[in-house]
PDB file of C-alpha atoms in Angstrom:
ATOM      1  CA  UNK V   1      -5.582 -36.497  -0.445  1.00 88.00           C
ATOM      2  CA  UNK V   2      -8.124 -38.532  -2.332  1.00 92.00           C
ATOM      3  CA  UNK V   3      -7.575 -42.072  -3.652  1.00 94.00           C
ATOM      4  CA  UNK V   4      -9.638 -43.416  -6.448  1.00 94.00           C
ATOM      5  CA  UNK V   5      -9.495 -47.086  -7.223  1.00 95.00           C
ATOM      6  CA  UNK V   6     -10.992 -48.744 -10.239  1.00 93.00           C
ATOM      7  CA  UNK V   7     -10.734 -52.437 -10.120  1.00 91.00           C
ATOM      8  CA  UNK V   8     -11.922 -54.907 -12.764  1.00 82.00           C
ATOM      9  CA  UNK V   9     -11.180 -58.522 -13.130  1.00 77.00           C
ATOM     10  CA  UNK V  10      -8.085 -57.894 -15.178  1.00 80.00           C
ATOM     11  CA  UNK V  11      -6.423 -54.859 -13.690  1.00 87.00           C
ATOM     12  CA  UNK V  12      -6.764 -52.328 -10.941  1.00 92.00           C
ATOM     13  CA  UNK V  13      -5.918 -48.608 -11.402  1.00 94.00           C
ATOM     14  CA  UNK V  14      -5.084 -46.258  -8.473  1.00 95.00           C
ATOM     15  CA  UNK V  15      -5.245 -42.428  -8.797  1.00 94.00           C
ATOM     16  CA  UNK V  16      -4.222 -39.966  -5.947  1.00 94.00           C
ATOM     17  CA  UNK V  17      -5.641 -36.572  -6.184  1.00 92.00           C
ATOM     18  CA  UNK V  18      -4.424 -33.587  -4.118  1.00 89.00           C
ATOM     19  CA  UNK V  19      -6.300 -30.308  -4.447  1.00 83.00           C
ATOM     20  CA  UNK V  20      -7.614 -31.475  -7.924  1.00 80.00           C
ATOM     21  CA  UNK V  21      -4.209 -32.368  -9.184  1.00 88.00           C
ATOM     22  CA  UNK V  22      -3.235 -35.982  -9.944  1.00 90.00           C
ATOM     23  CA  UNK V  23      -0.089 -36.728  -7.959  1.00 89.00           C
ATOM     24  CA  UNK V  24       0.331 -40.455  -8.421  1.00 92.00           C
ATOM     25  CA  UNK V  25      -0.993 -43.217 -10.658  1.00 93.00           C
ATOM     26  CA  UNK V  26      -0.445 -46.988 -10.615  1.00 94.00           C
ATOM     27  CA  UNK V  27      -1.850 -50.142 -12.206  1.00 94.00           C
ATOM     28  CA  UNK V  28      -1.661 -53.694 -10.900  1.00 93.00           C
ATOM     29  CA  UNK V  29      -3.679 -56.934 -11.228  1.00 90.00           C
ATOM     30  CA  UNK V  30      -7.279 -56.879 -11.008  1.00 89.00           C
ATOM     31  CA  UNK V  31      -9.727 -57.882  -8.267  1.00 88.00           C
ATOM     32  CA  UNK V  32     -13.156 -59.449  -8.743  1.00 86.00           C
ATOM     33  CA  UNK V  33     -14.112 -59.990  -5.119  1.00 87.00           C
ATOM     34  CA  UNK V  34     -16.633 -62.706  -6.185  1.00 83.00           C
ATOM     35  CA  UNK V  35     -13.698 -64.865  -7.067  1.00 80.00           C
ATOM     36  CA  UNK V  36     -10.660 -63.525  -5.220  1.00 83.00           C
ATOM     37  CA  UNK V  37      -9.644 -64.679  -1.791  1.00 86.00           C
ATOM     38  CA  UNK V  38      -9.026 -62.086   1.154  1.00 86.00           C
ATOM     39  CA  UNK V  39      -5.373 -62.901   0.858  1.00 89.00           C
ATOM     40  CA  UNK V  40      -5.314 -62.048  -2.727  1.00 90.00           C
ATOM     41  CA  UNK V  41      -7.152 -58.776  -2.172  1.00 90.00           C
ATOM     42  CA  UNK V  42      -4.799 -57.680   0.556  1.00 90.00           C
ATOM     43  CA  UNK V  43      -1.733 -58.635  -1.435  1.00 91.00           C
ATOM     44  CA  UNK V  44      -2.960 -56.481  -4.317  1.00 93.00           C
ATOM     45  CA  UNK V  45      -3.479 -53.395  -2.003  1.00 92.00           C
ATOM     46  CA  UNK V  46      -0.088 -53.986  -0.300  1.00 92.00           C
ATOM     47  CA  UNK V  47       1.629 -54.022  -3.695  1.00 93.00           C
ATOM     48  CA  UNK V  48       0.119 -50.559  -4.342  1.00 93.00           C
ATOM     49  CA  UNK V  49       1.256 -49.333  -0.916  1.00 91.00           C
ATOM     50  CA  UNK V  50       4.759 -50.423  -1.665  1.00 91.00           C
ATOM     51  CA  UNK V  51       4.931 -48.216  -4.734  1.00 92.00           C
ATOM     52  CA  UNK V  52       3.935 -45.054  -2.891  1.00 88.00           C
ATOM     53  CA  UNK V  53       6.351 -42.302  -2.148  1.00 83.00           C
ATOM     54  CA  UNK V  54       7.259 -42.237   1.598  1.00 77.00           C
ATOM     55  CA  UNK V  55       4.417 -40.896   3.932  1.00 79.00           C
ATOM     56  CA  UNK V  56       1.947 -40.590   1.166  1.00 84.00           C
ATOM     57  CA  UNK V  57      -0.204 -43.500   2.531  1.00 83.00           C
ATOM     58  CA  UNK V  58      -0.664 -41.635   5.742  1.00 84.00           C
ATOM     59  CA  UNK V  59      -1.918 -38.344   3.997  1.00 89.00           C
ATOM     60  CA  UNK V  60      -4.802 -40.283   2.149  1.00 91.00           C
ATOM     61  CA  UNK V  61      -8.065 -39.331   4.000  1.00 91.00           C
ATOM     62  CA  UNK V  62     -10.761 -40.221   1.419  1.00 93.00           C
ATOM     63  CA  UNK V  63     -10.951 -43.381  -0.753  1.00 96.00           C
ATOM     64  CA  UNK V  64     -13.549 -44.203  -3.326  1.00 96.00           C
ATOM     65  CA  UNK V  65     -13.307 -47.784  -4.511  1.00 96.00           C
ATOM     66  CA  UNK V  66     -15.232 -49.029  -7.618  1.00 94.00           C
ATOM     67  CA  UNK V  67     -14.904 -52.824  -8.189  1.00 91.00           C
ATOM     68  CA  UNK V  68     -16.162 -55.788  -9.915  1.00 85.00           C
ATOM     69  CA  UNK V  69     -18.406 -57.860  -7.699  1.00 85.00           C
ATOM     70  CA  UNK V  70     -19.119 -54.982  -5.298  1.00 89.00           C
ATOM     71  CA  UNK V  71     -22.769 -54.615  -6.192  1.00 85.00           C
ATOM     72  CA  UNK V  72     -23.380 -57.216  -3.453  1.00 88.00           C
ATOM     73  CA  UNK V  73     -23.276 -55.725   0.104  1.00 91.00           C
ATOM     74  CA  UNK V  74     -21.238 -58.665   1.373  1.00 93.00           C
ATOM     75  CA  UNK V  75     -18.660 -58.198  -1.278  1.00 93.00           C
ATOM     76  CA  UNK V  76     -18.265 -54.385  -0.742  1.00 93.00           C
ATOM     77  CA  UNK V  77     -17.886 -55.085   3.125  1.00 94.00           C
ATOM     78  CA  UNK V  78     -15.009 -57.508   2.276  1.00 93.00           C
ATOM     79  CA  UNK V  79     -13.304 -54.746   0.295  1.00 93.00           C
ATOM     80  CA  UNK V  80     -13.930 -52.106   2.928  1.00 94.00           C
ATOM     81  CA  UNK V  81     -12.472 -54.463   5.691  1.00 93.00           C
ATOM     82  CA  UNK V  82      -9.374 -54.907   3.686  1.00 92.00           C
ATOM     83  CA  UNK V  83      -8.876 -51.320   2.934  1.00 93.00           C
ATOM     84  CA  UNK V  84      -9.559 -50.091   6.480  1.00 93.00           C
ATOM     85  CA  UNK V  85      -6.723 -52.395   7.874  1.00 90.00           C
ATOM     86  CA  UNK V  86      -4.379 -50.231   5.717  1.00 88.00           C
ATOM     87  CA  UNK V  87      -5.956 -46.936   5.802  1.00 89.00           C
ATOM     88  CA  UNK V  88      -7.056 -46.633   9.445  1.00 87.00           C
ATOM     89  CA  UNK V  89      -8.191 -43.016   9.301  1.00 86.00           C
ATOM     90  CA  UNK V  90      -9.675 -42.720   5.784  1.00 91.00           C
ATOM     91  CA  UNK V  91     -13.275 -42.198   4.790  1.00 95.00           C
ATOM     92  CA  UNK V  92     -13.845 -45.315   2.597  1.00 96.00           C
ATOM     93  CA  UNK V  93     -16.747 -45.624   0.141  1.00 96.00           C
ATOM     94  CA  UNK V  94     -17.063 -48.806  -1.881  1.00 96.00           C
ATOM     95  CA  UNK V  95     -19.207 -48.980  -4.997  1.00 94.00           C
ATOM     96  CA  UNK V  96     -19.749 -51.472  -7.974  1.00 91.00           C
ATOM     97  CA  UNK V  97     -17.895 -51.155 -11.180  1.00 88.00           C
ATOM     98  CA  UNK V  98     -21.295 -50.386 -12.799  1.00 91.00           C
ATOM     99  CA  UNK V  99     -21.525 -47.202 -10.944  1.00 93.00           C
ATOM    100  CA  UNK V 100     -18.017 -46.360 -12.036  1.00 92.00           C
ATOM    101  CA  UNK V 101     -19.120 -46.723 -15.651  1.00 92.00           C
ATOM    102  CA  UNK V 102     -22.204 -44.567 -14.912  1.00 95.00           C
ATOM    103  CA  UNK V 103     -20.146 -41.790 -13.439  1.00 94.00           C
ATOM    104  CA  UNK V 104     -17.535 -41.974 -16.165  1.00 93.00           C
ATOM    105  CA  UNK V 105     -19.930 -42.182 -19.182  1.00 94.00           C
ATOM    106  CA  UNK V 106     -22.853 -40.145 -17.968  1.00 93.00           C
ATOM    107  CA  UNK V 107     -21.816 -38.053 -15.128  1.00 92.00           C
ATOM    108  CA  UNK V 108     -25.030 -36.543 -13.697  1.00 92.00           C
ATOM    109  CA  UNK V 109     -27.000 -37.249 -16.873  1.00 91.00           C
ATOM    110  CA  UNK V 110     -29.393 -40.382 -17.176  1.00 90.00           C
ATOM    111  CA  UNK V 111     -28.571 -43.190 -19.616  1.00 89.00           C
ATOM    112  CA  UNK V 112     -28.302 -46.865 -20.396  1.00 90.00           C
ATOM    113  CA  UNK V 113     -24.823 -48.072 -19.379  1.00 92.00           C
ATOM    114  CA  UNK V 114     -22.869 -51.297 -20.126  1.00 91.00           C
ATOM    115  CA  UNK V 115     -19.607 -52.847 -19.374  1.00 90.00           C
ATOM    116  CA  UNK V 116     -17.944 -55.071 -21.960  1.00 93.00           C
ATOM    117  CA  UNK V 117     -14.697 -56.110 -20.480  1.00 89.00           C
ATOM    118  CA  UNK V 118     -13.328 -59.344 -18.990  1.00 85.00           C
ATOM    119  CA  UNK V 119     -16.950 -59.739 -17.938  1.00 84.00           C
ATOM    120  CA  UNK V 120     -20.214 -57.827 -18.918  1.00 89.00           C
ATOM    121  CA  UNK V 121     -22.884 -56.038 -17.159  1.00 87.00           C
ATOM    122  CA  UNK V 122     -25.464 -53.489 -17.759  1.00 89.00           C
ATOM    123  CA  UNK V 123     -27.923 -50.927 -16.014  1.00 90.00           C
ATOM    124  CA  UNK V 124     -30.266 -47.974 -16.326  1.00 90.00           C
ATOM    125  CA  UNK V 125     -28.928 -44.855 -14.554  1.00 91.00           C
ATOM    126  CA  UNK V 126     -31.096 -41.808 -13.537  1.00 90.00           C
ATOM    127  CA  UNK V 127     -28.059 -39.423 -13.252  1.00 91.00           C
ATOM    128  CA  UNK V 128     -27.579 -40.198  -9.559  1.00 91.00           C
ATOM    129  CA  UNK V 129     -28.090 -43.887  -8.938  1.00 92.00           C
ATOM    130  CA  UNK V 130     -28.706 -47.237 -10.676  1.00 93.00           C
ATOM    131  CA  UNK V 131     -32.414 -47.895 -11.158  1.00 91.00           C
ATOM    132  CA  UNK V 132     -32.515 -51.192 -12.909  1.00 88.00           C
ATOM    133  CA  UNK V 133     -29.937 -53.945 -13.408  1.00 86.00           C
ATOM    134  CA  UNK V 134     -30.386 -57.389 -14.842  1.00 83.00           C
ATOM    135  CA  UNK V 135     -29.333 -60.531 -12.828  1.00 76.00           C
ATOM    136  CA  UNK V 136     -25.669 -61.343 -13.124  1.00 72.00           C
ATOM    137  CA  UNK V 137     -25.255 -65.008 -13.973  1.00 66.00           C
ATOM    138  CA  UNK V 138     -21.362 -64.991 -14.067  1.00 64.00           C
ATOM    139  CA  UNK V 139     -19.097 -66.463 -16.738  1.00 62.00           C
ATOM    140  CA  UNK V 140     -20.614 -69.921 -16.772  1.00 66.00           C
ATOM    141  CA  UNK V 141     -24.121 -69.027 -17.614  1.00 65.00           C
ATOM    142  CA  UNK V 142     -23.982 -65.365 -18.735  1.00 60.00           C
ATOM    143  CA  UNK V 143     -21.537 -62.453 -19.395  1.00 80.00           C
ATOM    144  CA  UNK V 144     -22.567 -62.335 -23.075  1.00 86.00           C
ATOM    145  CA  UNK V 145     -20.423 -59.977 -25.103  1.00 91.00           C
ATOM    146  CA  UNK V 146     -17.457 -60.248 -22.588  1.00 93.00           C
ATOM    147  CA  UNK V 147     -13.900 -61.235 -23.197  1.00 92.00           C
ATOM    148  CA  UNK V 148     -14.597 -64.487 -21.411  1.00 92.00           C
ATOM    149  CA  UNK V 149     -17.726 -65.033 -23.651  1.00 93.00           C
ATOM    150  CA  UNK V 150     -15.786 -64.254 -26.820  1.00 95.00           C
ATOM    151  CA  UNK V 151     -13.101 -66.660 -25.823  1.00 94.00           C
ATOM    152  CA  UNK V 152     -15.599 -69.271 -24.856  1.00 94.00           C
ATOM    153  CA  UNK V 153     -17.381 -68.983 -28.254  1.00 95.00           C
ATOM    154  CA  UNK V 154     -14.207 -69.141 -30.236  1.00 96.00           C
ATOM    155  CA  UNK V 155     -12.848 -72.170 -28.268  1.00 95.00           C
ATOM    156  CA  UNK V 156     -16.136 -74.059 -28.777  1.00 95.00           C
ATOM    157  CA  UNK V 157     -15.908 -73.523 -32.602  1.00 96.00           C
ATOM    158  CA  UNK V 158     -12.228 -74.445 -32.338  1.00 95.00           C
ATOM    159  CA  UNK V 159     -12.572 -77.615 -30.397  1.00 94.00           C
ATOM    160  CA  UNK V 160     -15.647 -78.580 -32.566  1.00 94.00           C
ATOM    161  CA  UNK V 161     -13.519 -78.134 -35.750  1.00 94.00           C
ATOM    162  CA  UNK V 162     -15.919 -75.371 -37.101  1.00 95.00           C
ATOM    163  CA  UNK V 163     -13.340 -72.769 -38.036  1.00 94.00           C
ATOM    164  CA  UNK V 164     -11.088 -72.794 -41.125  1.00 95.00           C
ATOM    165  CA  UNK V 165      -7.832 -74.624 -41.101  1.00 95.00           C
ATOM    166  CA  UNK V 166      -5.880 -71.461 -41.696  1.00 95.00           C
ATOM    167  CA  UNK V 167      -7.368 -69.809 -38.551  1.00 95.00           C
ATOM    168  CA  UNK V 168      -6.623 -73.015 -36.660  1.00 95.00           C
ATOM    169  CA  UNK V 169      -2.940 -72.849 -37.692  1.00 95.00           C
ATOM    170  CA  UNK V 170      -2.787 -69.128 -36.819  1.00 94.00           C
ATOM    171  CA  UNK V 171      -4.377 -69.627 -33.449  1.00 95.00           C
ATOM    172  CA  UNK V 172      -2.164 -72.557 -32.512  1.00 95.00           C
ATOM    173  CA  UNK V 173       1.052 -70.796 -33.677  1.00 95.00           C
ATOM    174  CA  UNK V 174       0.382 -67.664 -31.899  1.00 95.00           C
ATOM    175  CA  UNK V 175      -0.727 -69.022 -28.684  1.00 93.00           C
ATOM    176  CA  UNK V 176       1.227 -72.205 -28.409  1.00 93.00           C
ATOM    177  CA  UNK V 177      -1.579 -74.581 -27.920  1.00 91.00           C
ATOM    178  CA  UNK V 178      -3.355 -77.500 -29.482  1.00 94.00           C
ATOM    179  CA  UNK V 179      -6.773 -79.064 -28.710  1.00 92.00           C
ATOM    180  CA  UNK V 180      -5.368 -81.240 -25.794  1.00 93.00           C
ATOM    181  CA  UNK V 181      -3.750 -78.294 -24.132  1.00 94.00           C
ATOM    182  CA  UNK V 182      -6.927 -76.137 -24.434  1.00 92.00           C
ATOM    183  CA  UNK V 183      -9.014 -78.776 -22.830  1.00 94.00           C
ATOM    184  CA  UNK V 184      -6.440 -79.010 -20.106  1.00 93.00           C
ATOM    185  CA  UNK V 185      -6.637 -75.268 -19.424  1.00 90.00           C
ATOM    186  CA  UNK V 186     -10.295 -75.299 -19.321  1.00 90.00           C
ATOM    187  CA  UNK V 187     -10.923 -78.334 -17.198  1.00 91.00           C
ATOM    188  CA  UNK V 188      -7.864 -79.101 -15.260  1.00 90.00           C
ATOM    189  CA  UNK V 189      -6.315 -75.691 -14.352  1.00 84.00           C
ATOM    190  CA  UNK V 190      -7.658 -73.063 -12.064  1.00 80.00           C
ATOM    191  CA  UNK V 191      -9.516 -69.926 -13.163  1.00 79.00           C
ATOM    192  CA  UNK V 192     -10.537 -71.188 -16.712  1.00 84.00           C
ATOM    193  CA  UNK V 193     -12.510 -67.933 -17.091  1.00 82.00           C
ATOM    194  CA  UNK V 194      -9.229 -65.960 -17.159  1.00 85.00           C
ATOM    195  CA  UNK V 195      -7.828 -68.196 -19.802  1.00 90.00           C
ATOM    196  CA  UNK V 196     -10.966 -67.832 -21.985  1.00 90.00           C
ATOM    197  CA  UNK V 197     -10.771 -64.094 -21.540  1.00 89.00           C
ATOM    198  CA  UNK V 198      -7.190 -63.998 -22.669  1.00 92.00           C
ATOM    199  CA  UNK V 199      -8.212 -65.443 -25.926  1.00 94.00           C
ATOM    200  CA  UNK V 200      -9.956 -62.108 -26.700  1.00 93.00           C
ATOM    201  CA  UNK V 201      -6.577 -60.520 -27.377  1.00 93.00           C
ATOM    202  CA  UNK V 202      -5.985 -63.096 -30.210  1.00 95.00           C
ATOM    203  CA  UNK V 203      -9.423 -62.304 -31.585  1.00 96.00           C
ATOM    204  CA  UNK V 204      -8.864 -58.566 -31.396  1.00 95.00           C
ATOM    205  CA  UNK V 205      -5.680 -58.885 -33.459  1.00 95.00           C
ATOM    206  CA  UNK V 206      -7.368 -60.921 -36.124  1.00 96.00           C
ATOM    207  CA  UNK V 207     -11.008 -59.462 -36.035  1.00 94.00           C
ATOM    208  CA  UNK V 208     -10.977 -58.933 -39.683  1.00 93.00           C
ATOM    209  CA  UNK V 209     -10.855 -62.615 -40.325  1.00 93.00           C
ATOM    210  CA  UNK V 210     -14.309 -63.626 -41.517  1.00 94.00           C
ATOM    211  CA  UNK V 211     -14.938 -66.533 -39.121  1.00 95.00           C
ATOM    212  CA  UNK V 212     -13.606 -64.448 -36.089  1.00 96.00           C
ATOM    213  CA  UNK V 213     -15.677 -61.458 -37.026  1.00 96.00           C
ATOM    214  CA  UNK V 214     -18.816 -63.603 -37.378  1.00 96.00           C
ATOM    215  CA  UNK V 215     -18.203 -65.206 -33.839  1.00 95.00           C
ATOM    216  CA  UNK V 216     -17.653 -61.856 -32.279  1.00 96.00           C
ATOM    217  CA  UNK V 217     -20.671 -60.251 -33.931  1.00 96.00           C
ATOM    218  CA  UNK V 218     -22.975 -63.233 -32.708  1.00 94.00           C
ATOM    219  CA  UNK V 219     -21.491 -62.684 -29.181  1.00 94.00           C
ATOM    220  CA  UNK V 220     -22.398 -59.013 -29.205  1.00 95.00           C
ATOM    221  CA  UNK V 221     -25.756 -59.704 -30.793  1.00 94.00           C
ATOM    222  CA  UNK V 222     -26.394 -62.092 -27.875  1.00 92.00           C
ATOM    223  CA  UNK V 223     -25.547 -59.445 -25.399  1.00 92.00           C
ATOM    224  CA  UNK V 224     -27.835 -56.768 -26.988  1.00 90.00           C
ATOM    225  CA  UNK V 225     -30.630 -59.240 -27.426  1.00 90.00           C
ATOM    226  CA  UNK V 226     -30.523 -60.050 -23.750  1.00 88.00           C
ATOM    227  CA  UNK V 227     -30.584 -56.279 -22.817  1.00 83.00           C
ATOM    228  CA  UNK V 228     -33.704 -55.786 -25.026  1.00 84.00           C
ATOM    229  CA  UNK V 229     -35.392 -58.775 -23.354  1.00 82.00           C
ATOM    230  CA  UNK V 230     -34.719 -57.346 -19.881  1.00 78.00           C
ATOM    231  CA  UNK V 231     -35.185 -53.522 -20.412  1.00 77.00           C
ATOM    232  CA  UNK V 232     -37.294 -53.371 -23.498  1.00 74.00           C
ATOM    233  CA  UNK V 233     -36.541 -51.307 -26.660  1.00 68.00           C
ATOM    234  CA  UNK V 234     -37.760 -48.014 -25.566  1.00 60.00           C
ATOM    235  CA  UNK V 235     -35.587 -47.857 -22.429  1.00 62.00           C
ATOM    236  CA  UNK V 236     -32.255 -48.461 -24.180  1.00 60.00           C
ATOM    237  CA  UNK V 237     -32.339 -47.250 -27.803  1.00 58.00           C
ATOM    238  CA  UNK V 238     -31.351 -43.715 -26.954  1.00 63.00           C
ATOM    239  CA  UNK V 239     -28.154 -42.779 -25.208  1.00 70.00           C
ATOM    240  CA  UNK V 240     -26.398 -46.176 -24.955  1.00 86.00           C
ATOM    241  CA  UNK V 241     -22.955 -45.965 -23.499  1.00 93.00           C
ATOM    242  CA  UNK V 242     -20.304 -48.687 -23.216  1.00 94.00           C
ATOM    243  CA  UNK V 243     -17.220 -48.953 -21.050  1.00 93.00           C
ATOM    244  CA  UNK V 244     -14.523 -51.632 -21.283  1.00 91.00           C
ATOM    245  CA  UNK V 245     -11.521 -52.891 -23.276  1.00 91.00           C
ATOM    246  CA  UNK V 246     -13.556 -55.394 -25.187  1.00 94.00           C
ATOM    247  CA  UNK V 247     -16.094 -52.825 -26.201  1.00 94.00           C
ATOM    248  CA  UNK V 248     -13.444 -50.391 -27.225  1.00 95.00           C
ATOM    249  CA  UNK V 249     -11.173 -52.707 -29.162  1.00 95.00           C
ATOM    250  CA  UNK V 250     -14.106 -54.429 -31.022  1.00 96.00           C
ATOM    251  CA  UNK V 251     -16.093 -51.135 -31.362  1.00 95.00           C
ATOM    252  CA  UNK V 252     -16.777 -51.516 -35.048  1.00 95.00           C
ATOM    253  CA  UNK V 253     -18.345 -55.037 -34.580  1.00 96.00           C
ATOM    254  CA  UNK V 254     -20.111 -53.816 -31.428  1.00 95.00           C
ATOM    255  CA  UNK V 255     -21.794 -51.009 -33.292  1.00 94.00           C
ATOM    256  CA  UNK V 256     -22.518 -53.377 -36.277  1.00 94.00           C
ATOM    257  CA  UNK V 257     -24.371 -55.838 -33.788  1.00 93.00           C
ATOM    258  CA  UNK V 258     -26.212 -52.879 -32.218  1.00 90.00           C
ATOM    259  CA  UNK V 259     -27.280 -51.356 -35.526  1.00 89.00           C
ATOM    260  CA  UNK V 260     -28.636 -54.892 -36.506  1.00 89.00           C
ATOM    261  CA  UNK V 261     -31.145 -54.507 -33.591  1.00 87.00           C
ATOM    262  CA  UNK V 262     -31.703 -50.764 -34.288  1.00 86.00           C
ATOM    263  CA  UNK V 263     -29.797 -49.668 -31.153  1.00 87.00           C
ATOM    264  CA  UNK V 264     -27.666 -46.472 -31.371  1.00 87.00           C
ATOM    265  CA  UNK V 265     -24.321 -46.436 -29.437  1.00 90.00           C
ATOM    266  CA  UNK V 266     -23.658 -42.880 -28.125  1.00 89.00           C
ATOM    267  CA  UNK V 267     -20.213 -43.486 -26.555  1.00 92.00           C
ATOM    268  CA  UNK V 268     -17.553 -46.104 -26.021  1.00 95.00           C
ATOM    269  CA  UNK V 269     -14.487 -45.714 -23.830  1.00 94.00           C
ATOM    270  CA  UNK V 270     -11.820 -48.296 -22.821  1.00 91.00           C
ATOM    271  CA  UNK V 271     -11.198 -47.219 -19.171  1.00 86.00           C
ATOM    272  CA  UNK V 272     -12.948 -44.939 -16.706  1.00 89.00           C
ATOM    273  CA  UNK V 273     -10.183 -43.414 -14.713  1.00 88.00           C
ATOM    274  CA  UNK V 274      -9.777 -40.148 -16.628  1.00 89.00           C
ATOM    275  CA  UNK V 275     -13.501 -39.448 -16.662  1.00 92.00           C
ATOM    276  CA  UNK V 276     -13.771 -40.474 -12.991  1.00 91.00           C
ATOM    277  CA  UNK V 277     -11.171 -37.934 -12.043  1.00 90.00           C
ATOM    278  CA  UNK V 278     -13.225 -35.218 -13.770  1.00 89.00           C
ATOM    279  CA  UNK V 279     -16.439 -36.623 -12.064  1.00 90.00           C
ATOM    280  CA  UNK V 280     -14.896 -36.394  -8.524  1.00 87.00           C
ATOM    281  CA  UNK V 281     -13.316 -32.852  -9.175  1.00 83.00           C
ATOM    282  CA  UNK V 282     -16.490 -31.345 -10.573  1.00 74.00           C
TER     283      UNK V 282
END
């Protein structure tokens, strides 16, 4: 049996395939190996194991793991080390979440691929491997267009009193915060990036509000402008494909921001699992 794992910063999805049939699916918390401890990773995998029908774990002989942060060899080695302690006899392959996006969106065709989720990333794909990828600066200095970036931009406007009072009231009532609590969550609590990313859900529910739409459009324009600066216009204006919950739920604003820069979006999907199943069963 094959096990496919797609793990982003927010959630992980596990799919077990037996003779091209899906026999088990499960979701739990995400893993970004750049920020998670070894203990957190093992606990997440063990939670999955505990959900499996009896003896199923021992029948898994091949594992393909796609994960956030796994573009770095040292990070993929950490994931491999955690998996091999559980699945002793399995053939284990660990790849980046960007390659998952390529396989899901393009299959064996070339294209320009991006992730717009909790974080953001992009690359050029030749139908087999990634050929060009911009440096990843993380949520502090980069991740434009991501859920974290949207949240950071909104909170900056909120804390600076640059949004209408009706939107302030709506935000505080729905999320139960005020300016003091927001500052504490950002500067005193752990993992402020996760808090900032959580704000994207509020923004998604109210993306028709003029000030929110403007903030989101600016965030996506920042993302596409950075891609043009890195790849050049000719490389990315045809067959642009996007994976991720942020890209999917804000697709109208994403397309508007892209169109402003004469970039055409070919495809946007929320999650890769169904397309990855097709890819690995081809």
